[in-house]
Amino acid sequence: MSEMSDILFEEARRRLSQVRNIVAVTAGKGGVGKSFVSTSLALALAERGKKVGLLDLDVHGSSVPIMLGLKEEVRAGKEGFRPVRKHNVEIMSIGLLTKDSPVLIKGKDKMDLITSLVALTSWGNLDYLVIDLPPGTGDEVLWVIRVIRNLRSAGALVVTMPSMLSRSVVRKSLRLLVDEGIRILGLVENMSYFKCGKEEIRPFGYGSGEDLAKEFKTRLLVRLPIEPRVEKAMDEGYPPYLASNELKTTFSSLAAAVESLLQKA
Amino acid sequence: MHEWSLAEAVINSLIRLAEDRGATAFEEVEITHGEIMELDTLVFRTAFRELSKGTLVEGTRLVLKEEKAKFKCNNCGAEWDFETVEKILSEEFSVIEEPSGTKESALHFLPNLAPALLKCPSCKSRDFDLASGKGLRISKVVMRT
Ligand SMILES: Nc1ncnc2c1ncn2[C@@H]1O[C@H](COP(=O)(O)OP(=O)(O)OP(=O)(O)O)[C@@H](O)[C@H]1O
Ligand SMILES: [Mg+2]
C-alpha cells in the first residue's frame, strides 16, 4: 500500500507545482557561495516586487537562518508550517527547527525528512521559490531533481568560483543536471575578483564561469566580487547583498535575468 | 495541527489510487500512523471528513491504527520507547501552534528529525535507529468499482 514517503512526496510535489517559478541554487562544490547567492537572489527578487519564498534544504549545514539572522520560532496552522518572513521573503529551513544541534541523519530518512518538510509547508501564493542546496550531488539534490524535473517553470542556477578545482567539481554537477533533464538557467561566478582602487585583482585566476558556460551551452549571468563587507553585514544584521552598491546592482540584474529566462519557458 | 495537511495528502493519494484502479469509491480505508506523529485522531477524522467532501473519498469508513515507536541504539544496543522520549525531549525544539499559541515538539511534525533532537538515554549517542512508528501509511483499502 502507499507508504508515507509516497503520500507525502506527492503532496510535496503538488505544493511546489503551485509555485509559479522555482530556482534551485546548486554547485557541487562546497563553500563557493550557494547560500549567499540564493539568499541574495531571493531578496533581490522580492525587492523587484515579486512574492518570494526561500527554502533552505541544506540539512546538515543550514546557513540561511544565520545569514539572515533569523531568531523566530516556526509557527504552524491548519495548512501546515508557516514560513518565517524577513525582508519580504518567506523562509523555511530545517535549521529553524534543529538550531545548534548536529543533524545526524542518513539516506532514506533524509529524503523522508525533506519530503515531510516540504509537504507540510504552506507557502501561500508565490511567484518565485529559491532553493538553497548543500554541496555535492547527494540526497538533497536528487530530491529536488525528482520534484522539478517535470515542472514547467523551474531550473537550476549553478554557482562556481574561478578556480581549477571549482571548475572540475562544478562540471560534475552540470553534467548531472543535463543528464537528468533539468534546465540550467545559467552560471554565477562568485568571488571572481576584488577591487583595489581601480584595479581588479583575481586571486583565484580566470575562467571557470566562462569556460563552463561555453562547454554546457549556457550563459555566465553575473560575476560577483569578493566583498569584505559581506561578513560585517551579517554581523550587524542586515542582508549581505546590501554590503556594497556593486553587489546590490549585480544581484538586481541577476534577478532580472532569472525573471526573463523563466518567462521564456 | 499537521492533521489537516496530512489528511489532505492522504485524500489526494486515495483519489490517485482510485483513478489508477478504476474505482469509484472506497468502502473502507485503514491508515496506520506512527506514534511519534502524535496524531490527534479526532482532528484527523474531522479534517478527513471536511476535506473529502465532494470527492470520491467522501463517506469512506476511516479506520485509524497507531504503530508503536521502537528506538535502538547502534552504539550501546539500548532499546527504548516513545514514553522515554517524551521525558527527554527538549522544549527548545518546538513549533508554535496557531491560533492557540501552544508549543508542540518539532518531532511530531517531522519524526525523521529524531537523531537531531534526541540522544540515546543510556549512552547519549545520536547514532540510533528508529525502526517503526515514524510514518503514516495507507495500510488497507476496500474499493468499490
Ligand atoms: N562574494 C562574496 N564576498 C565575500 N564573502 C562571500 C562572498 N560569497 C560568499 N561569501 C562568504 O563566504 C562564505 C561561504 O559562502 P556560502 O556559505 O554562501 O557558501 P556555500 O556554497 O553555501 O557553502 P556550503 O557548501 O557550505 O553550503 C560565507 O561566509 C559567505 O558569507
Ligand atoms: Mg550553503
CSV table of C-alpha atoms and ligand atoms in Angstrom, one decimal:
chain,number,residue,atom,x,y,z
A,1,MET,CA,0.0,0.0,0.0
A,2,SER,CA,1.0,3.7,-0.2
A,3,GLU,CA,3.8,4.5,2.2
A,4,MET,CA,4.3,7.8,3.9
A,5,SER,CA,7.1,8.7,1.6
A,6,ASP,CA,4.8,8.3,-1.4
A,7,ILE,CA,1.8,10.0,0.1
A,8,LEU,CA,3.8,13.0,1.3
A,9,PHE,CA,6.1,13.1,-1.7
A,10,GLU,CA,3.1,13.6,-3.9
A,11,GLU,CA,1.8,16.2,-1.5
A,12,ALA,CA,5.2,18.0,-1.6
A,13,ARG,CA,5.2,17.9,-5.4
A,14,ARG,CA,1.7,19.2,-5.5
A,15,ARG,CA,2.6,22.1,-3.2
A,16,LEU,CA,5.7,23.0,-5.2
A,17,SER,CA,3.8,22.8,-8.5
A,18,GLN,CA,1.6,25.6,-7.3
A,19,VAL,CA,4.6,27.9,-7.2
A,20,ARG,CA,4.9,29.8,-10.4
A,21,ASN,CA,8.7,29.6,-10.8
A,22,ILE,CA,11.4,27.6,-9.0
A,23,VAL,CA,15.1,28.3,-9.0
A,24,ALA,CA,17.4,25.7,-7.4
A,25,VAL,CA,20.8,27.0,-6.5
A,26,THR,CA,23.4,24.4,-6.7
A,27,ALA,CA,27.2,24.0,-7.2
A,28,GLY,CA,28.6,20.6,-6.4
A,29,LYS,CA,31.5,22.4,-4.7
A,30,GLY,CA,31.3,23.5,-1.1
A,31,GLY,CA,31.8,27.0,0.1
A,32,VAL,CA,31.6,28.7,-3.3
A,33,GLY,CA,28.7,30.9,-2.1
A,34,LYS,CA,25.4,29.0,-2.9
A,35,SER,CA,23.8,30.2,0.3
A,36,PHE,CA,24.9,33.7,-0.2
A,37,VAL,CA,23.7,33.7,-3.8
A,38,SER,CA,20.3,32.0,-3.1
A,39,THR,CA,19.6,34.3,-0.1
A,40,SER,CA,20.6,37.4,-2.1
A,41,LEU,CA,18.7,36.4,-5.2
A,42,ALA,CA,15.6,35.8,-3.1
A,43,LEU,CA,15.9,39.2,-1.5
A,44,ALA,CA,16.6,40.9,-4.9
A,45,LEU,CA,13.5,39.3,-6.5
A,46,ALA,CA,11.4,40.5,-3.5
A,47,GLU,CA,12.9,44.0,-3.9
A,48,ARG,CA,11.5,43.9,-7.5
A,49,GLY,CA,8.1,43.4,-6.2
A,50,LYS,CA,7.8,39.6,-6.5
A,51,LYS,CA,6.3,37.2,-3.9
A,52,VAL,CA,9.3,35.2,-3.0
A,53,GLY,CA,10.0,32.1,-0.9
A,54,LEU,CA,13.4,30.8,0.2
A,55,LEU,CA,13.7,27.1,1.0
A,56,ASP,CA,16.9,26.0,2.7
A,57,LEU,CA,17.4,22.3,2.0
A,58,ASP,CA,20.9,22.1,3.5
A,59,VAL,CA,20.0,19.5,6.2
A,60,HIS,CA,23.5,19.3,7.8
A,61,GLY,CA,24.8,22.8,7.2
A,62,SER,CA,21.8,25.0,7.1
A,63,SER,CA,23.1,28.6,6.5
A,64,VAL,CA,20.1,30.8,5.6
A,65,PRO,CA,18.9,31.4,9.1
A,66,ILE,CA,22.4,32.5,10.1
A,67,MET,CA,22.9,34.6,7.1
A,68,LEU,CA,19.7,36.5,7.7
A,69,GLY,CA,19.9,36.5,11.5
A,70,LEU,CA,16.6,34.6,11.9
A,71,LYS,CA,15.6,34.1,15.6
A,72,GLU,CA,11.9,33.5,15.0
A,73,GLU,CA,10.2,30.3,16.0
A,74,VAL,CA,8.4,28.3,13.3
A,75,ARG,CA,4.6,28.5,13.6
A,76,ALA,CA,2.1,26.0,12.3
A,77,GLY,CA,-1.5,26.4,11.4
A,78,LYS,CA,-4.1,24.2,9.9
A,79,GLU,CA,-2.4,24.4,6.5
A,80,GLY,CA,1.0,23.4,7.9
A,81,PHE,CA,4.2,25.2,8.7
A,82,ARG,CA,4.1,29.0,8.2
A,83,PRO,CA,7.4,30.2,6.8
A,84,VAL,CA,9.2,32.9,8.7
A,85,ARG,CA,9.0,36.3,7.0
A,86,LYS,CA,12.0,38.5,6.8
A,87,HIS,CA,12.9,41.3,4.2
A,88,ASN,CA,9.7,40.5,2.4
A,89,VAL,CA,10.7,36.9,1.8
A,90,GLU,CA,9.0,33.7,3.2
A,91,ILE,CA,11.7,31.5,4.6
A,92,MET,CA,11.7,27.8,5.6
A,93,SER,CA,14.7,25.9,6.8
A,94,ILE,CA,15.4,22.7,8.8
A,95,GLY,CA,17.9,24.9,10.7
A,96,LEU,CA,15.0,26.9,12.1
A,97,LEU,CA,13.9,23.7,13.9
A,98,THR,CA,17.2,22.0,14.7
A,99,LYS,CA,19.1,25.2,15.8
A,100,ASP,CA,22.6,24.3,17.0
A,101,SER,CA,22.1,20.5,17.1
A,102,PRO,CA,24.1,18.4,14.7
A,103,VAL,CA,21.8,16.7,12.3
A,104,LEU,CA,22.9,13.1,12.1
A,105,ILE,CA,20.5,11.8,9.6
A,106,LYS,CA,21.2,9.5,6.7
A,107,GLY,CA,19.9,8.0,3.5
A,108,LYS,CA,16.2,7.4,3.2
A,109,ASP,CA,15.5,9.2,6.5
A,110,LYS,CA,16.9,12.3,5.0
A,111,MET,CA,14.8,12.1,1.9
A,112,ASP,CA,11.8,11.5,4.0
A,113,LEU,CA,12.6,14.5,6.2
A,114,ILE,CA,12.8,16.8,3.2
A,115,THR,CA,9.6,15.3,1.8
A,116,SER,CA,7.7,15.9,5.1
A,117,LEU,CA,9.1,19.4,5.5
A,118,VAL,CA,8.0,20.4,2.0
A,119,ALA,CA,4.7,18.6,2.2
A,120,LEU,CA,3.9,20.4,5.4
A,121,THR,CA,5.0,23.9,4.5
A,122,SER,CA,2.4,26.3,3.3
A,123,TRP,CA,3.9,29.0,1.1
A,124,GLY,CA,0.8,30.8,0.0
A,125,ASN,CA,0.8,32.4,-3.3
A,126,LEU,CA,4.4,32.6,-4.6
A,127,ASP,CA,5.9,34.0,-7.8
A,128,TYR,CA,9.3,32.5,-7.0
A,129,LEU,CA,10.7,29.9,-4.8
A,130,VAL,CA,14.5,29.9,-4.4
A,131,ILE,CA,16.0,26.7,-3.1
A,132,ASP,CA,19.4,26.6,-1.4
A,133,LEU,CA,21.2,23.2,-1.6
A,134,PRO,CA,24.2,21.7,0.2
A,135,PRO,CA,27.4,20.9,-1.7
A,136,GLY,CA,27.7,17.7,-3.6
A,137,THR,CA,25.2,15.6,-5.6
A,138,GLY,CA,23.6,13.8,-2.7
A,139,ASP,CA,20.1,13.1,-1.4
A,140,GLU,CA,19.0,16.7,-1.2
A,141,VAL,CA,20.0,17.5,-4.8
A,142,LEU,CA,18.4,14.2,-6.0
A,143,TRP,CA,15.2,15.1,-4.2
A,144,VAL,CA,15.0,18.5,-5.9
A,145,ILE,CA,15.8,16.9,-9.3
A,146,ARG,CA,12.9,14.5,-8.8
A,147,VAL,CA,10.5,17.3,-8.0
A,148,ILE,CA,11.4,19.9,-10.5
A,149,ARG,CA,12.1,17.6,-13.5
A,150,ASN,CA,8.5,17.8,-14.7
A,151,LEU,CA,7.7,21.3,-13.7
A,152,ARG,CA,7.1,23.8,-16.5
A,153,SER,CA,8.9,26.8,-15.0
A,154,ALA,CA,11.8,25.6,-13.0
A,155,GLY,CA,15.6,25.5,-13.4
A,156,ALA,CA,18.9,25.4,-11.7
A,157,LEU,CA,21.3,28.3,-11.1
A,158,VAL,CA,24.8,27.0,-10.8
A,159,VAL,CA,27.4,28.8,-8.7
A,160,THR,CA,31.1,28.5,-9.3
A,161,MET,CA,34.4,30.1,-8.5
A,162,PRO,CA,37.2,30.9,-10.8
A,163,SER,CA,39.5,28.1,-9.7
A,164,MET,CA,40.5,24.9,-11.4
A,165,LEU,CA,39.2,22.8,-8.6
A,166,SER,CA,35.8,24.5,-8.7
A,167,ARG,CA,35.7,24.1,-12.5
A,168,SER,CA,36.2,20.3,-12.2
A,169,VAL,CA,33.7,19.8,-9.3
A,170,VAL,CA,31.0,22.1,-10.7
A,171,ARG,CA,31.3,20.4,-14.1
A,172,LYS,CA,30.1,17.2,-12.5
A,173,SER,CA,27.0,19.0,-11.1
A,174,LEU,CA,26.3,20.5,-14.5
A,175,ARG,CA,26.6,17.1,-16.1
A,176,LEU,CA,24.2,15.6,-13.6
A,177,LEU,CA,21.7,18.3,-14.2
A,178,VAL,CA,21.9,17.9,-18.0
A,179,ASP,CA,21.7,14.1,-17.8
A,180,GLU,CA,18.6,14.3,-15.5
A,181,GLY,CA,16.8,16.8,-17.8
A,182,ILE,CA,17.0,19.8,-15.5
A,183,ARG,CA,17.0,23.2,-17.2
A,184,ILE,CA,20.2,25.2,-16.5
A,185,LEU,CA,19.3,28.8,-16.2
A,186,GLY,CA,22.9,29.9,-16.1
A,187,LEU,CA,26.1,30.3,-14.1
A,188,VAL,CA,27.1,32.7,-11.4
A,189,GLU,CA,30.8,33.2,-10.9
A,190,ASN,CA,31.3,34.2,-7.3
A,191,MET,CA,34.4,35.6,-5.7
A,192,SER,CA,35.7,36.5,-9.1
A,193,TYR,CA,37.8,39.5,-8.2
A,194,PHE,CA,38.2,42.2,-5.7
A,195,LYS,CA,38.6,45.9,-6.4
A,196,CYS,CA,41.8,47.5,-5.2
A,197,GLY,CA,41.3,51.1,-6.2
A,198,LYS,CA,40.5,50.9,-10.0
A,199,GLU,CA,42.3,47.6,-10.4
A,200,GLU,CA,40.5,44.2,-10.4
A,201,ILE,CA,42.6,41.6,-8.6
A,202,ARG,CA,41.7,38.0,-9.4
A,203,PRO,CA,43.1,35.9,-6.5
A,204,PHE,CA,41.6,32.6,-7.9
A,205,GLY,CA,42.6,33.2,-11.5
A,206,TYR,CA,40.5,33.3,-14.6
A,207,GLY,CA,37.9,31.1,-16.3
A,208,SER,CA,35.6,28.5,-14.8
A,209,GLY,CA,32.5,30.6,-15.3
A,210,GLU,CA,33.0,31.5,-18.9
A,211,ASP,CA,34.6,28.1,-19.8
A,212,LEU,CA,31.8,26.1,-18.2
A,213,ALA,CA,29.1,28.3,-19.7
A,214,LYS,CA,30.6,27.6,-23.2
A,215,GLU,CA,31.1,23.9,-22.5
A,216,PHE,CA,27.4,23.5,-21.4
A,217,LYS,CA,26.0,25.9,-23.9
A,218,THR,CA,24.6,28.1,-21.2
A,219,ARG,CA,25.5,31.7,-20.0
A,220,LEU,CA,27.5,33.2,-17.3
A,221,LEU,CA,24.9,35.5,-15.9
A,222,VAL,CA,27.0,37.5,-13.5
A,223,ARG,CA,30.4,37.7,-11.8
A,224,LEU,CA,30.4,38.7,-8.2
A,225,PRO,CA,33.3,40.5,-6.4
A,226,ILE,CA,34.8,39.4,-3.1
A,227,GLU,CA,33.3,41.9,-0.8
A,228,PRO,CA,34.8,42.0,2.8
A,229,ARG,CA,31.7,43.9,4.0
A,230,VAL,CA,29.6,40.8,3.5
A,231,GLU,CA,30.8,39.4,6.8
A,232,LYS,CA,30.2,42.7,8.5
A,233,ALA,CA,26.7,43.0,7.1
A,234,MET,CA,25.8,39.6,8.6
A,235,ASP,CA,27.3,40.6,11.9
A,236,GLU,CA,25.3,43.7,12.0
A,237,GLY,CA,22.1,42.0,10.9
A,238,TYR,CA,21.4,43.5,7.5
A,239,PRO,CA,21.2,41.5,4.3
A,240,PRO,CA,24.7,40.6,3.0
A,241,TYR,CA,23.9,41.6,-0.6
A,242,LEU,CA,23.4,45.2,0.6
A,243,ALA,CA,27.0,45.2,1.7
A,244,SER,CA,28.0,47.3,-1.3
A,245,ASN,CA,26.3,49.1,-4.1
A,246,GLU,CA,28.1,46.9,-6.6
A,247,LEU,CA,26.7,43.8,-5.1
A,248,LYS,CA,23.2,45.3,-4.9
A,249,THR,CA,23.2,46.3,-8.6
A,250,THR,CA,24.7,42.9,-9.6
A,251,PHE,CA,22.0,40.9,-7.7
A,252,SER,CA,19.3,43.2,-9.1
A,253,SER,CA,20.5,42.4,-12.6
A,254,LEU,CA,20.8,38.7,-11.7
A,255,ALA,CA,17.1,38.8,-10.5
A,256,ALA,CA,16.1,40.5,-13.7
A,257,ALA,CA,17.9,37.9,-15.8
A,258,VAL,CA,16.4,35.0,-13.9
A,259,GLU,CA,12.9,36.5,-14.4
A,260,SER,CA,13.3,36.9,-18.1
A,261,LEU,CA,14.8,33.4,-18.5
A,262,LEU,CA,11.9,31.8,-16.7
A,263,GLN,CA,9.4,33.8,-18.7
A,264,LYS,CA,10.8,32.2,-21.8
A,265,ALA,CA,9.8,28.8,-20.5
B,1,MET,CA,-2.2,20.7,13.7
B,2,HIS,CA,-0.4,18.8,11.0
B,3,GLU,CA,-3.6,16.7,10.9
B,4,TRP,CA,-5.1,18.8,8.2
B,5,SER,CA,-2.1,18.7,5.9
B,6,LEU,CA,-1.8,15.0,6.4
B,7,ALA,CA,-5.5,14.4,5.8
B,8,GLU,CA,-5.2,16.4,2.6
B,9,ALA,CA,-2.2,14.4,1.5
B,10,VAL,CA,-4.0,11.1,2.3
B,11,ILE,CA,-7.1,12.1,0.4
B,12,ASN,CA,-5.2,13.2,-2.7
B,13,SER,CA,-3.3,9.9,-2.6
B,14,LEU,CA,-6.6,7.9,-2.3
B,15,ILE,CA,-8.0,9.8,-5.3
B,16,ARG,CA,-5.0,8.9,-7.4
B,17,LEU,CA,-5.2,5.3,-6.2
B,18,ALA,CA,-8.9,5.1,-7.2
B,19,GLU,CA,-8.2,6.6,-10.6
B,20,ASP,CA,-5.4,4.2,-11.2
B,21,ARG,CA,-7.5,1.2,-10.3
B,22,GLY,CA,-10.7,2.5,-11.9
B,23,ALA,CA,-12.6,2.6,-8.6
B,24,THR,CA,-15.5,4.9,-8.0
B,25,ALA,CA,-15.5,4.9,-4.2
B,26,PHE,CA,-14.0,3.4,-1.0
B,27,GLU,CA,-15.9,1.3,1.5
B,28,GLU,CA,-13.1,1.5,4.0
B,29,VAL,CA,-9.6,2.9,4.3
B,30,GLU,CA,-7.2,2.0,7.1
B,31,ILE,CA,-4.4,4.4,8.0
B,32,THR,CA,-1.5,3.4,10.1
B,33,HIS,CA,0.1,6.3,11.9
B,34,GLY,CA,3.4,6.2,13.8
B,35,GLU,CA,3.2,7.0,17.5
B,36,ILE,CA,5.8,9.8,17.1
B,37,MET,CA,3.5,11.8,15.0
B,38,GLU,CA,1.1,12.1,17.9
B,39,LEU,CA,-1.8,12.3,15.5
B,40,ASP,CA,-4.9,13.8,17.1
B,41,THR,CA,-7.3,11.3,15.7
B,42,LEU,CA,-10.3,13.4,16.4
B,43,VAL,CA,-8.9,16.3,14.5
B,44,PHE,CA,-7.7,14.0,11.7
B,45,ARG,CA,-11.2,12.5,11.4
B,46,THR,CA,-12.7,15.9,11.2
B,47,ALA,CA,-10.2,17.1,8.6
B,48,PHE,CA,-10.7,13.9,6.6
B,49,ARG,CA,-14.4,14.3,6.6
B,50,GLU,CA,-14.3,18.0,5.7
B,51,LEU,CA,-11.6,17.8,3.0
B,52,SER,CA,-13.1,14.8,1.3
B,53,LYS,CA,-16.5,16.5,0.7
B,54,GLY,CA,-17.3,16.4,-3.0
B,55,THR,CA,-14.6,13.9,-3.8
B,56,LEU,CA,-14.9,10.2,-4.4
B,57,VAL,CA,-13.4,9.7,-0.9
B,58,GLU,CA,-16.4,11.3,0.7
B,59,GLY,CA,-18.2,8.9,3.1
B,60,THR,CA,-15.4,6.4,3.4
B,61,ARG,CA,-15.2,4.5,6.6
B,62,LEU,CA,-11.9,5.5,8.2
B,63,VAL,CA,-10.0,3.1,10.5
B,64,LEU,CA,-7.0,4.6,12.3
B,65,LYS,CA,-4.3,2.4,13.8
B,66,GLU,CA,-1.4,3.6,15.8
B,67,GLU,CA,2.0,1.9,15.4
B,68,LYS,CA,4.3,1.9,18.4
B,69,ALA,CA,7.7,3.5,18.1
B,70,LYS,CA,10.9,1.5,18.7
B,71,PHE,CA,14.3,3.0,19.1
B,72,LYS,CA,17.6,1.1,19.1
B,73,CYS,CA,21.0,2.5,19.7
B,74,ASN,CA,23.7,1.4,17.3
B,75,ASN,CA,26.4,2.3,19.8
B,76,CYS,CA,25.3,0.6,23.1
B,77,GLY,CA,22.4,-1.5,21.9
B,78,ALA,CA,19.9,0.0,24.3
B,79,GLU,CA,16.3,-0.1,23.2
B,80,TRP,CA,13.6,2.4,24.2
B,81,ASP,CA,10.1,3.5,23.5
B,82,PHE,CA,8.2,6.7,22.9
B,83,GLU,CA,7.3,7.3,26.6
B,84,THR,CA,11.0,7.6,27.4
B,85,VAL,CA,11.4,10.0,24.5
B,86,GLU,CA,8.7,12.3,25.9
B,87,LYS,CA,10.7,12.6,29.1
B,88,ILE,CA,13.9,13.6,27.4
B,89,LEU,CA,12.6,15.8,24.6
B,90,SER,CA,13.8,19.4,24.9
B,91,GLU,CA,11.3,22.3,24.6
B,92,GLU,CA,14.0,24.0,22.6
B,93,PHE,CA,12.8,22.2,19.5
B,94,SER,CA,9.2,23.2,19.2
B,95,VAL,CA,6.8,24.7,16.8
B,96,ILE,CA,4.2,27.2,17.9
B,97,GLU,CA,0.7,26.1,17.1
B,98,GLU,CA,-1.7,28.8,15.8
B,99,PRO,CA,-4.1,30.1,16.8
B,100,SER,CA,-3.7,28.6,20.3
B,101,GLY,CA,-0.1,29.6,20.8
B,102,THR,CA,0.8,26.3,22.4
B,103,LYS,CA,4.2,24.7,21.8
B,104,GLU,CA,4.4,21.3,20.2
B,105,SER,CA,7.6,19.4,19.6
B,106,ALA,CA,9.0,19.6,16.0
B,107,LEU,CA,9.4,15.8,16.3
B,108,HIS,CA,5.6,15.3,15.9
B,109,PHE,CA,5.7,17.1,12.6
B,110,LEU,CA,9.0,15.6,11.4
B,111,PRO,CA,9.6,12.2,13.0
B,112,ASN,CA,12.8,11.8,10.9
B,113,LEU,CA,14.4,14.6,12.8
B,114,ALA,CA,14.7,12.2,15.8
B,115,PRO,CA,18.6,11.9,15.7
B,116,ALA,CA,18.9,15.7,15.6
B,117,LEU,CA,16.6,16.2,18.6
B,118,LEU,CA,17.3,13.2,20.7
B,119,LYS,CA,20.1,11.1,22.2
B,120,CYS,CA,20.2,7.6,23.4
B,121,PRO,CA,19.0,7.7,27.0
B,122,SER,CA,21.8,5.3,28.1
B,123,CYS,CA,25.0,6.3,26.3
B,124,LYS,CA,24.0,9.7,24.8
B,125,SER,CA,24.8,8.8,21.3
B,126,ARG,CA,22.8,10.1,18.3
B,127,ASP,CA,23.7,7.0,16.3
B,128,PHE,CA,20.4,5.2,16.8
B,129,ASP,CA,17.7,3.8,14.6
B,130,LEU,CA,14.0,4.3,14.6
B,131,ALA,CA,12.7,1.1,13.3
B,132,SER,CA,9.0,1.8,13.4
B,133,GLY,CA,6.4,4.4,14.5
B,134,LYS,CA,7.6,7.3,12.5
B,135,GLY,CA,5.4,7.3,9.4
B,136,LEU,CA,2.0,7.4,8.0
B,137,ARG,CA,0.7,4.9,5.5
B,138,ILE,CA,-2.5,3.7,3.9
B,139,SER,CA,-2.4,0.1,5.2
B,140,LYS,CA,-5.7,-1.2,3.8
B,141,VAL,CA,-8.4,-0.1,1.3
B,142,VAL,CA,-11.6,-1.7,0.2
B,143,MET,CA,-12.7,-0.1,-3.1
B,144,ARG,CA,-16.0,-0.1,-5.0
B,145,THR,CA,-15.9,-0.2,-8.7
C,1,LIG,N1,31.2,37.4,-2.9
C,1,LIG,C1,31.5,37.3,-1.6
C,1,LIG,N2,32.2,38.2,-0.9
C,1,LIG,C2,32.5,38.0,0.4
C,1,LIG,N3,32.2,36.9,1.1
C,1,LIG,C3,31.4,36.0,0.5
C,1,LIG,C4,31.1,36.1,-0.9
C,1,LIG,N4,30.4,35.0,-1.2
C,1,LIG,C5,30.3,34.2,-0.1
C,1,LIG,N5,30.9,34.8,0.9
C,1,LIG,C6,31.1,34.2,2.2
C,1,LIG,O1,31.8,33.0,2.1
C,1,LIG,C7,31.3,32.0,3.0
C,1,LIG,C8,30.8,30.8,2.2
C,1,LIG,O2,29.7,31.2,1.4
C,1,LIG,P1,28.3,30.4,1.4
C,1,LIG,O3,28.0,29.9,2.8
C,1,LIG,O4,27.3,31.1,0.7
C,1,LIG,O5,28.8,29.1,0.5
C,1,LIG,P2,28.1,27.8,0.2
C,1,LIG,O6,28.5,27.4,-1.1
C,1,LIG,O7,26.7,27.9,0.5
C,1,LIG,O8,28.7,26.8,1.3
C,1,LIG,P3,28.3,25.3,1.6
C,1,LIG,O9,28.9,24.5,0.6
C,1,LIG,O10,28.8,25.1,3.0
C,1,LIG,O11,26.8,25.3,1.6
C,1,LIG,C9,30.2,32.7,3.8
C,1,LIG,O12,30.7,33.1,5.0
C,1,LIG,C10,29.8,33.9,2.9
C,1,LIG,O13,29.3,34.9,3.6
C,2,MG,MG,25.4,26.8,1.8
